């Protein structure tokens, strides 16, 4: 078991964070640390806009950074469960990225 | 057009083509109920308990494929709906639950009938919305229906504070014709390269099995599945949730698999070299010990939900997309390559399966045992119900032994006819879900096969059936105890029957249902069984409750050996295993 860092991009809406935190508890995963902030400058994540063909305004989406300690085999399952949340736009760990409806095998976030 | 929030909400439901709302009024929902009173397009079905409303909407959704709609008030109205929402969530059933909420300025003050419905329901909904302003109502309702009915379907909660439905505040109303949620994009079309890999795997296999589940029904892919097997002609098993998606009377059908699956279905899965898992999720009632599951099989998994694939059993080939679209693509490829497929290579496999079936297949000859010297066997009761209804009825069920006997001995040839709580295993589901089915299909035969334990969990809905004149046929497989719990106590706790009996305090069901204006029939002897069941079906315009006293010591077999067993390890009868 090693500590992993996940990055999520999700809609900045009331209740959205609770869904992510709730999912970790519900599925039996532990959160070691959690950081959330609304994204002001989206330049770094422009590939998401390009890939999904949408344009984000400042503070419209948030970035979550979550550290968790899990077995390797569980990591993909966590990513896929998070990706299933309706308000999540993208989620990535050290190896793979999941954009809405698209599964990729490279770290983009 | 300018409307108040309450009228907007109701008009939005009308715009979605809703026929029935299942619900129960209360303080926070009063404005909404006034709007329901003023319209004619939808009928509100007043249940006797909010759990009944959710199961009725659920039954409606399972039978029709359209989302069921539930309306409840805040606080206890909302919490009473929770079991039904969880039931729909576990089985991926589209449902919209609208819960009233206390006025916005009271939220967080522990107001009368206040509860955090969004918080309580969060782990058991696909998504949920709080309505913060009237102008957002049409958009939220549209999004809720879209989310509930697309991708992997599921329940969506809309929590709406009372002030938002105030009839005095008018706002512009326009119902959106299209919807696009930028963060939500479930897969629909499969990838061609994956589909070709699947076809190659079929061509290379010698012992293939199709394992189809509830997702195949949700995706309305029964025709595509049948078409696929018309080309490849391989054995098919269905999960509890999938029964009917492939015809049970077809020669290639193995029966249900898993915990109480048939011997031949479990043996075929264990010995297969290729498993085509279609809209099924390898849950623990199917796999037994995952490490020992189908050791020789290549796994192909068709699913609309990325997170279902390789969750429990690692897939060798994953096909993401709507199962219907995926099977259409597979079928179009196979049709082109039919000359490559040597179907004779499956002959030995078919022979082996026929031997398994002959050796330990379900005993269909129970009629011979029917003398009054023996108690009624529950399996025999289900077989009589099957024949008397010509195998064509909608059958809802509760949870326990009767549910397994119904799944084993009522042979479903069409999808959406078998309505039961597979994932959550909710006792009390049978009667209210039958109400939803009967409202959707008033001219079809609707049966509820239940037990004396389960029926009492939502028995108040007999009153609803009376009010709306729903001539359902209820068969109460009465073994005077919580049969499935008792079976486990027999098998694992040396017969210590802890808290499973209420023999001396059961109601006289015949008198009970008659007090609601229904017809009751009590059957205690084998010689009355066939005639009693046929008599129930001869009554067309009334609800008939048939209370059938069966052998209280009967167990459900086969049964997987757990823990640490594989699919080939089964109890076949009391004291005898493979």
XYZ file of C-alpha atoms in Angstrom:
687
model
C 0.000 0.000 0.000
C 1.388 3.367 -0.976
C 0.034 6.872 -0.759
C -1.480 8.121 -3.999
C -2.466 11.577 -5.070
C -5.629 12.140 -7.078
C -6.607 15.321 -8.848
C -10.242 16.024 -9.648
C -11.825 18.765 -11.695
C -15.486 19.186 -10.841
C -18.364 21.624 -10.996
C -18.155 24.242 -8.234
C -21.655 23.556 -6.893
C -23.063 23.120 -3.376
C -22.980 19.488 -2.328
C -20.445 18.388 -4.941
C -17.613 17.975 -2.427
C -19.899 15.973 -0.120
C -20.494 13.482 -2.928
C -16.759 12.861 -3.339
C -16.083 12.586 0.377
C -19.179 10.411 0.815
C -18.014 8.095 -1.946
C -14.679 7.496 -0.201
C -16.442 6.560 3.019
C -19.154 4.519 1.331
C -16.704 2.389 -0.646
C -14.373 1.944 2.316
C -11.491 4.121 1.102
C -9.633 6.455 3.454
C -8.730 10.101 2.783
C -5.304 11.102 4.119
C -5.528 14.721 3.012
C -7.873 16.905 0.989
C -7.446 20.292 -0.643
C -10.119 22.162 -2.606
C -10.075 25.472 -4.425
C -12.026 27.068 -7.243
C -9.976 27.428 -10.418
C -9.373 31.044 -11.458
C -7.042 30.489 -14.364
C -7.955 27.517 -16.507
C -4.957 27.714 -18.882
C -3.308 24.664 -17.361
C -6.424 22.571 -18.002
C -7.126 23.850 -21.494
C -6.844 20.288 -22.843
C -10.062 19.454 -20.982
C -11.875 22.302 -22.683
C -10.498 21.179 -26.034
C -11.245 17.516 -25.514
C -14.792 18.016 -24.211
C -15.488 21.058 -26.373
C -16.628 23.296 -23.518
C -15.457 26.633 -22.096
C -15.131 27.241 -18.378
C -15.522 30.617 -16.681
C -13.420 31.636 -13.674
C -14.527 29.956 -10.416
C -17.001 27.780 -12.311
C -15.120 24.591 -11.546
C -13.063 23.437 -8.599
C -9.888 21.430 -8.261
C -9.659 18.787 -5.555
C -6.401 17.200 -4.531
C -6.900 14.058 -2.476
C -4.231 11.859 -0.947
C -5.253 8.312 -0.152
C -3.496 5.083 0.768
C -4.820 2.070 -1.105
C -3.834 -1.151 -2.793
C -2.773 -0.807 -6.409
C -5.622 -2.996 -7.540
C -8.209 -0.681 -5.982
C -6.928 2.510 -7.570
C -8.613 2.033 -10.938
C -11.901 1.231 -9.189
C -11.684 4.441 -7.142
C -11.000 6.493 -10.257
C -13.931 4.937 -12.079
C -16.292 5.424 -9.154
C -15.278 9.079 -8.886
C -15.632 9.502 -12.643
C -19.207 8.257 -12.333
C -20.245 11.173 -10.112
C -22.393 13.431 -12.266
C -20.522 16.657 -11.368
C -16.989 15.346 -11.917
C -15.439 16.511 -15.172
C -12.048 14.826 -14.931
C -10.053 12.716 -12.494
C -6.450 11.605 -12.639
C -3.847 9.749 -10.600
C -0.140 9.319 -11.317
C -0.832 7.071 -14.261
C -4.207 7.522 -15.843
C -6.858 10.134 -16.502
C -10.583 9.747 -16.824
C -12.467 12.462 -18.648
C -16.251 12.320 -18.754
C -17.141 9.268 -20.790
C -13.539 8.743 -21.910
C -10.969 6.429 -20.330
C -7.345 7.270 -21.001
C -4.078 5.839 -19.887
C -1.918 8.885 -19.438
C -1.524 11.342 -16.619
C -2.808 14.700 -17.788
C -3.839 16.597 -14.698
C -46.144 31.627 -19.920
C -45.831 32.652 -16.270
C -46.320 29.999 -13.586
C -45.833 29.563 -9.872
C -43.265 27.011 -8.667
C -45.847 24.361 -7.780
C -47.464 24.583 -11.217
C -44.071 24.636 -12.908
C -43.113 21.396 -11.220
C -46.337 19.656 -12.220
C -46.263 21.102 -15.740
C -42.685 19.834 -16.125
C -43.811 16.322 -15.185
C -46.632 16.574 -17.730
C -44.088 17.702 -20.329
C -42.072 14.570 -19.526
C -45.115 12.423 -20.327
C -45.664 11.186 -16.787
C -48.868 9.135 -16.388
C -48.826 8.309 -12.691
C -47.456 9.929 -9.561
C -47.206 7.627 -6.562
C -47.233 9.584 -3.360
C -48.487 10.824 -0.043
C -49.217 14.478 0.802
C -48.030 16.477 3.780
C -47.222 19.980 4.962
C -44.185 20.814 2.846
C -45.797 19.330 -0.270
C -49.203 21.016 0.039
C -48.646 23.645 -2.662
C -47.572 20.880 -5.031
C -50.625 18.772 -4.169
C -52.841 21.768 -4.964
C -51.306 21.806 -8.449
C -51.893 18.056 -8.783
C -55.569 18.650 -7.900
C -55.934 21.258 -10.644
C -54.696 19.132 -13.563
C -56.116 16.179 -15.478
C -53.164 14.728 -17.426
C -51.619 12.671 -14.625
C -53.221 10.492 -11.992
C -51.957 10.605 -8.425
C -52.036 7.257 -6.644
C -52.411 7.724 -2.907
C -50.548 4.925 -1.156
C -50.701 4.042 2.551
C -46.998 4.407 3.302
C -44.250 6.177 1.347
C -42.288 2.929 1.002
C -45.270 1.630 -0.956
C -45.089 4.665 -3.262
C -41.455 4.050 -4.136
C -41.974 0.322 -4.779
C -45.082 1.013 -6.875
C -43.165 3.546 -8.979
C -40.323 1.023 -9.182
C -42.648 -1.753 -10.394
C -44.107 0.620 -12.972
C -40.586 1.470 -14.168
C -39.417 -2.150 -14.380
C -42.498 -3.226 -16.335
C -42.608 -0.283 -18.758
C -38.999 0.923 -18.987
C -40.249 4.445 -18.236
C -39.192 6.254 -15.049
C -41.462 5.915 -12.025
C -42.396 9.152 -10.250
C -42.764 9.519 -6.479
C -44.005 12.514 -4.481
C -43.486 12.737 -0.736
C -43.433 15.403 1.908
C -40.472 16.403 4.069
C -39.214 14.669 7.214
C -40.878 11.278 7.775
C -42.317 11.305 4.259
C -38.817 11.544 2.883
C -37.240 9.035 5.266
C -40.010 6.499 4.632
C -39.114 6.627 0.946
C -35.475 5.708 1.585
C -35.827 1.899 1.428
C -37.575 2.135 -1.916
C -34.960 4.509 -3.319
C -32.173 2.163 -2.205
C -34.039 -0.751 -3.824
C -34.212 1.102 -7.148
C -30.573 2.198 -6.859
C -29.238 -1.319 -6.333
C -31.156 -2.619 -9.355
C -30.478 0.466 -11.561
C -34.146 1.372 -11.983
C -35.066 4.841 -13.325
C -37.052 6.769 -10.729
C -37.731 10.422 -9.897
C -38.421 11.155 -6.240
C -39.707 14.637 -5.439
C -39.542 15.443 -1.743
C -41.021 18.530 -0.163
C -38.702 20.435 2.158
C -39.302 23.023 4.861
C -39.122 26.664 3.783
C -35.666 27.846 2.724
C -35.242 30.217 5.687
C -35.998 27.350 8.114
C -33.437 24.910 6.673
C -30.863 24.083 9.308
C -33.025 25.170 12.254
C -34.438 21.725 13.141
C -37.838 22.914 11.955
C -40.958 20.737 12.186
C -40.629 17.796 9.774
C -37.209 18.934 8.632
C -34.669 16.343 7.550
C -31.619 16.591 5.313
C -33.068 14.489 2.488
C -30.172 15.217 0.139
C -27.728 14.057 2.811
C -29.691 10.989 3.833
C -30.249 9.819 0.276
C -26.798 10.697 -1.106
C -25.268 7.189 -1.095
C -28.360 5.614 -2.693
C -29.161 7.975 -5.555
C -27.605 8.377 -8.960
C -27.863 12.120 -8.447
C -29.894 14.657 -6.470
C -30.951 18.272 -6.746
C -32.001 20.981 -4.313
C -34.214 23.544 -6.014
C -32.917 26.974 -5.019
C -35.127 29.118 -7.258
C -38.353 28.714 -9.216
C -36.706 29.660 -12.495
C -34.520 26.545 -12.303
C -37.387 24.067 -11.942
C -37.834 23.152 -15.641
C -34.083 22.713 -16.143
C -33.713 20.585 -13.007
C -36.653 18.319 -13.869
C -35.321 17.867 -17.397
C -31.845 17.035 -16.089
C -33.286 14.667 -13.484
C -35.215 12.655 -16.082
C -32.202 12.617 -18.391
C -29.866 11.356 -15.679
C -32.369 8.780 -14.356
C -33.005 7.244 -17.772
C -29.599 7.335 -19.480
C -26.356 5.443 -18.987
C -26.673 3.116 -16.027
C -30.148 4.106 -14.891
C -31.088 4.943 -11.325
C -33.118 7.053 -8.920
C -32.803 10.845 -8.798
C -34.080 12.933 -5.875
C -35.386 16.492 -6.259
C -35.725 18.230 -2.891
C -37.866 21.355 -3.095
C -38.434 23.819 -0.218
C -42.015 24.901 0.375
C -41.451 28.596 -0.422
C -40.189 27.638 -3.906
C -43.610 26.138 -4.628
C -45.539 29.159 -3.298
C -48.530 29.716 -5.622
C -48.298 33.526 -5.415
C -44.854 33.996 -6.987
C -44.996 33.768 -10.768
C -42.016 33.287 -13.095
C -41.465 32.626 -16.796
C -41.928 28.966 -17.695
C -40.489 27.230 -20.695
C -39.688 23.527 -20.730
C -36.337 22.806 -22.391
C -36.579 20.517 -25.406
C -32.999 19.278 -25.216
C -30.479 18.850 -22.486
C -26.724 18.659 -22.362
C -24.959 18.169 -19.045
C -21.339 18.997 -19.759
C -19.966 16.845 -16.972
C -22.149 13.823 -17.825
C -21.616 11.740 -20.911
C -22.292 8.000 -20.491
C -20.933 5.758 -23.240
C -23.404 4.636 -25.898
C -21.564 3.320 -28.952
C -18.972 0.570 -28.381
C -15.547 0.585 -29.998
C -15.318 -1.430 -33.188
C -11.917 -2.880 -32.286
C -13.276 -4.292 -29.019
C -16.316 -5.767 -30.778
C -14.029 -7.511 -33.270
C -11.986 -8.972 -30.424
C -15.210 -10.371 -28.950
C -16.178 -12.016 -32.231
C -12.702 -13.540 -32.502
C -12.997 -14.895 -28.970
C -16.325 -16.536 -29.839
C -14.777 -18.082 -32.974
C -11.899 -19.481 -30.871
C -14.003 -20.892 -28.044
C -15.202 -24.432 -27.479
C -17.169 -23.997 -24.262
C -18.818 -20.566 -24.352
C -21.612 -19.383 -22.053
C -23.709 -16.243 -22.294
C -24.329 -14.772 -18.836
C -26.946 -12.024 -19.218
C -28.267 -9.799 -16.452
C -30.587 -6.926 -15.691
C -28.563 -4.448 -17.750
C -29.648 -6.322 -20.861
C -33.262 -5.656 -19.885
C -32.601 -1.995 -18.964
C -31.035 -1.501 -22.375
C -34.008 -3.219 -24.094
C -31.541 -5.584 -25.743
C -33.507 -8.833 -25.443
C -34.114 -9.022 -29.212
C -30.437 -8.382 -29.938
C -29.411 -11.100 -27.462
C -31.775 -13.601 -29.075
C -30.492 -12.613 -32.504
C -26.894 -13.158 -31.356
C -27.713 -16.643 -30.158
C -29.586 -17.450 -33.349
C -26.156 -17.107 -35.031
C -23.882 -18.742 -32.474
C -26.267 -21.165 -30.670
C -24.541 -21.375 -27.276
C -25.818 -22.014 -23.715
C -27.383 -19.017 -21.974
C -27.833 -18.370 -18.263
C -29.580 -15.365 -16.688
C -29.072 -13.688 -13.359
C -32.003 -13.221 -10.991
C -32.355 -9.714 -12.446
C -32.054 -10.941 -16.025
C -34.746 -13.627 -16.067
C -36.896 -13.362 -19.186
C -34.309 -11.584 -21.305
C -33.669 -14.953 -22.966
C -36.642 -17.350 -23.266
C -36.663 -19.822 -20.373
C -38.362 -22.449 -22.505
C -35.583 -22.326 -25.119
C -33.457 -25.470 -25.397
C -30.248 -23.491 -24.836
C -31.423 -21.901 -21.600
C -29.633 -23.196 -18.511
C -31.810 -21.499 -15.894
C -30.686 -18.952 -13.360
C -27.117 -19.104 -12.026
C -25.558 -18.284 -8.687
C -26.511 -18.881 -5.066
C -29.718 -20.744 -5.911
C -28.980 -21.240 -9.581
C -29.412 -24.533 -11.387
C -26.733 -27.218 -11.285
C -26.202 -27.017 -15.042
C -25.909 -23.198 -15.059
C -23.305 -23.123 -12.297
C -21.374 -26.074 -13.741
C -21.396 -24.501 -17.212
C -20.031 -21.233 -15.817
C -17.348 -23.034 -13.815
C -16.165 -25.099 -16.776
C -16.571 -22.526 -19.552
C -13.651 -21.346 -21.663
C -15.471 -18.121 -22.598
C -18.022 -16.138 -20.595
C -19.934 -13.388 -22.355
C -21.140 -11.234 -19.448
C -23.830 -8.951 -20.824
C -25.262 -6.248 -18.553
C -24.351 -8.255 -15.457
C -22.044 -7.253 -12.629
C -20.517 -10.413 -11.074
C -21.995 -9.751 -7.644
C -21.262 -12.020 -4.705
C -24.435 -14.082 -5.207
C -23.075 -15.032 -8.644
C -19.339 -15.553 -8.200
C -19.163 -17.344 -4.863
C -15.444 -17.013 -4.006
C -14.118 -14.623 -6.707
C -10.641 -16.226 -6.744
C -12.229 -19.571 -7.630
C -14.672 -18.204 -10.190
C -14.590 -19.817 -13.646
C -10.859 -20.650 -13.582
C -10.554 -21.512 -17.265
C -12.714 -18.793 -18.753
C -11.808 -15.768 -20.800
C -14.123 -12.992 -19.598
C -15.864 -10.622 -21.981
C -17.807 -7.901 -20.181
C -20.440 -5.693 -21.849
C -21.475 -2.802 -19.621
C -22.530 0.831 -19.766
C -20.839 1.536 -16.425
C -17.035 1.732 -16.480
C -16.855 1.080 -12.748
C -18.664 -2.268 -13.047
C -16.029 -3.758 -15.298
C -13.117 -5.493 -13.555
C -14.543 -4.513 -10.164
C -14.781 -8.106 -8.912
C -13.729 -10.298 -11.830
C -11.027 -8.969 -14.142
C -12.310 -8.701 -17.720
C -10.147 -9.857 -20.622
C -12.184 -7.855 -23.104
C -14.357 -4.911 -22.055
C -17.055 -3.477 -24.306
C -18.277 -0.148 -22.946
C -21.531 1.220 -24.280
C -25.252 0.649 -24.241
C -25.643 -3.134 -24.334
C -28.181 -2.801 -27.135
C -25.749 -0.883 -29.361
C -22.885 -3.217 -28.475
C -24.879 -6.336 -29.359
C -26.075 -4.749 -32.594
C -22.464 -4.190 -33.579
C -21.434 -7.733 -32.593
C -24.380 -9.142 -34.555
C -23.494 -7.175 -37.676
C -19.892 -8.458 -37.541
C -20.898 -12.063 -36.882
C -23.415 -12.041 -39.705
C -20.576 -11.202 -42.121
C -18.356 -13.943 -40.724
C -20.874 -16.761 -40.229
C -18.985 -19.108 -42.570
C -15.999 -18.962 -40.194
C -18.059 -20.284 -37.310
C -17.986 -24.061 -36.994
C -20.949 -24.691 -34.698
C -20.243 -28.435 -34.562
C -17.325 -27.657 -32.259
C -19.885 -26.856 -29.535
C -21.477 -30.333 -29.786
C -19.486 -31.885 -26.955
C -20.246 -28.866 -24.781
C -23.984 -29.188 -25.430
C -23.787 -32.916 -24.653
C -21.983 -32.251 -21.381
C -24.621 -29.692 -20.354
C -27.451 -32.086 -21.217
C -25.813 -34.657 -18.916
C -25.575 -32.151 -16.059
C -29.206 -31.217 -16.562
C -30.228 -34.868 -16.468
C -28.123 -35.577 -13.396
C -29.242 -32.763 -11.057
C -31.565 -30.461 -12.991
C -34.533 -28.950 -11.186
C -37.146 -31.558 -10.392
C -40.130 -30.805 -12.559
C -41.957 -33.980 -11.612
C -43.215 -32.867 -8.232
C -46.837 -33.250 -9.187
C -46.436 -36.981 -8.581
C -45.859 -36.412 -4.893
C -49.141 -34.595 -4.466
C -51.283 -36.574 -2.107
C -52.881 -35.289 1.069
C -50.491 -37.501 3.037
C -47.782 -34.975 2.127
C -47.722 -31.254 2.829
C -47.888 -28.908 -0.155
C -44.461 -28.275 -1.626
C -43.801 -24.577 -2.339
C -42.181 -25.551 -5.652
C -45.381 -27.358 -6.659
C -47.447 -24.276 -5.797
C -45.293 -22.129 -8.098
C -45.532 -24.699 -10.888
C -49.332 -24.667 -10.661
C -49.307 -20.853 -10.721
C -47.071 -21.019 -13.807
C -49.397 -23.371 -15.662
C -52.612 -21.675 -14.580
C -51.314 -18.321 -15.854
C -49.932 -19.929 -19.061
C -46.483 -18.569 -18.214
C -47.463 -15.151 -19.499
C -48.174 -13.134 -16.358
C -46.196 -10.315 -14.845
C -44.854 -11.764 -11.604
C -43.651 -9.595 -8.743
C -42.022 -11.124 -5.727
C -40.753 -10.354 -2.266
C -37.615 -11.729 -0.694
C -36.875 -15.169 0.683
C -37.528 -18.783 -0.206
C -40.703 -18.026 -2.167
C -38.705 -15.592 -4.315
C -36.157 -18.254 -5.206
C -38.840 -20.858 -5.909
C -40.603 -18.351 -8.175
C -37.337 -17.588 -9.994
C -36.625 -21.306 -10.433
C -40.064 -22.611 -11.353
C -41.872 -19.770 -13.124
C -40.286 -19.832 -16.570
C -40.137 -16.345 -18.057
C -40.019 -16.088 -21.833
C -40.164 -12.296 -22.054
C -38.195 -9.483 -20.375
C -39.785 -7.093 -17.846
C -42.220 -9.798 -16.669
C -40.226 -10.784 -13.583
C -40.199 -7.907 -11.079
C -38.188 -8.428 -7.911
C -35.722 -6.703 -5.619
C -32.490 -8.437 -6.597
C -29.726 -6.211 -5.266
C -31.095 -4.833 -2.026
C -33.375 -7.796 -1.272
C -36.236 -5.714 0.060
C -39.031 -7.554 1.851
C -42.296 -5.679 1.271
C -41.509 -4.993 -2.384
C -43.953 -7.454 -3.944
C -47.415 -6.014 -3.321
C -46.742 -2.319 -4.018
C -44.643 -3.105 -7.098
C -47.532 -5.225 -8.401
C -49.767 -2.146 -8.062
C -47.410 -0.172 -10.290
C -47.350 -2.969 -12.868
C -51.142 -3.359 -12.845
C -51.655 0.391 -13.370
C -49.260 0.260 -16.327
C -50.859 -2.878 -17.796
C -54.485 -3.044 -16.593
C -55.393 -5.762 -19.095
C -52.533 -8.104 -18.252
C -52.422 -10.720 -15.504
C -50.319 -9.420 -12.604
C -49.271 -11.872 -9.895
C -47.469 -11.276 -6.627
C -45.746 -14.373 -5.257
C -44.965 -13.558 -1.643
C -44.531 -15.084 1.789
C -46.309 -14.491 5.060
C -43.238 -12.632 6.335
C -42.710 -10.288 3.390
C -46.364 -9.483 2.716
C -46.765 -8.094 6.212
C -44.044 -5.511 5.577
C -46.260 -3.536 3.171
C -49.644 -5.145 3.755
C -51.274 -1.725 4.250
C -51.254 -1.370 0.447
C -54.183 -3.807 0.276
C -56.194 -0.681 1.018
C -54.675 1.142 -1.965
C -55.557 -1.835 -4.189
C -59.123 -1.526 -2.961
C -59.301 2.225 -3.622
C -57.994 1.982 -7.198
C -59.641 -1.392 -7.928
C -56.471 -3.280 -8.836
C -57.324 -6.964 -9.399
C -53.909 -8.378 -8.590
C -53.501 -12.066 -7.735
C -51.489 -12.530 -4.555
C -50.120 -15.984 -3.738
C -48.892 -16.179 -0.184
C -46.458 -19.088 0.141
C -47.132 -19.531 3.839
C -44.602 -21.634 5.752
C -45.364 -20.048 9.136
C -41.800 -18.782 9.528
C -39.039 -16.703 7.995
C -38.106 -19.585 5.730
C -34.790 -18.441 4.280
C -33.442 -17.409 7.687
C -34.635 -20.721 9.059
C -32.858 -22.568 6.240
C -29.568 -20.837 7.112
C -30.113 -21.638 10.780
C -30.713 -25.279 9.847
C -27.567 -25.399 7.738
C -25.154 -23.222 9.738
C -26.457 -22.947 13.306
C -27.402 -26.569 14.102
C -31.088 -25.806 13.757
C -31.261 -23.122 16.453
C -34.276 -21.238 15.140
C -33.624 -17.801 16.570
C -36.507 -15.335 16.091
C -38.029 -16.762 12.925
C -41.419 -17.905 14.148
C -44.749 -16.177 14.720
C -47.014 -19.121 14.071
C -49.523 -18.360 16.832
C -49.858 -14.696 15.995
C -50.330 -14.666 12.239
C -53.546 -13.052 11.060
C -56.205 -15.107 9.307
C -55.243 -13.697 5.916
C -58.578 -14.710 4.343
C -60.572 -12.617 6.821
C -58.012 -9.833 6.696
C -58.187 -9.338 2.928
C -61.956 -9.686 2.968
C -62.141 -6.784 5.407
C -60.470 -4.681 2.663
C -63.129 -5.854 0.182
C -60.918 -8.417 -1.558
C -61.421 -12.159 -1.987
C -59.492 -14.617 0.163
C -58.828 -18.291 -0.551
C -57.114 -20.561 1.941
C -55.434 -23.761 0.726
C -54.027 -26.298 3.167
C -54.184 -29.604 1.244
C -52.574 -30.845 -1.942
C -55.963 -31.978 -3.248
C -57.210 -28.358 -3.167
C -54.078 -26.775 -4.643
C -54.721 -26.877 -8.387
C -58.414 -26.036 -8.164
C -57.804 -23.231 -5.672
C -55.184 -21.570 -7.878
C -57.359 -21.932 -10.961
C -60.299 -20.448 -9.092
C -58.212 -17.373 -8.279
C -57.383 -16.834 -11.948
C -61.048 -17.271 -12.944
C -61.931 -14.160 -10.902
C -61.091 -11.259 -13.178
C -62.411 -8.117 -11.504
C -61.255 -8.530 -7.901
C -58.036 -8.797 -6.019
C -57.664 -12.402 -4.891
C -55.362 -13.385 -2.046
C -54.519 -17.086 -2.015
C -53.013 -18.203 1.282
C -51.184 -21.470 0.579
C -49.914 -23.417 3.587
C -46.750 -25.214 2.489
C -44.219 -27.585 4.009
C -42.456 -25.458 6.664
C -39.343 -27.628 6.501
C -38.581 -27.267 2.804
C -35.229 -25.764 1.750
C -34.199 -24.043 -1.470
C -31.713 -26.067 -3.539
C -29.320 -25.996 -5.226
C -27.370 -23.716 -2.904
C -23.766 -22.669 -3.275
C -21.391 -23.875 -0.585
C -19.875 -20.894 1.219
C -17.464 -19.660 2.363
C -14.524 -20.601 0.152
C -16.590 -22.524 -2.374
C -16.540 -22.174 -6.141
C -19.501 -22.340 -8.517
C -19.179 -26.116 -8.784
C -19.622 -26.549 -5.026
C -23.337 -26.846 -4.342
C -25.724 -28.323 -1.838
C -28.182 -30.344 -3.930
C -30.558 -31.415 -1.164
C -30.498 -31.698 2.639
C -27.150 -33.203 3.593
C -26.009 -33.868 0.034
C -23.512 -31.799 -1.896
C -21.464 -32.061 -5.071
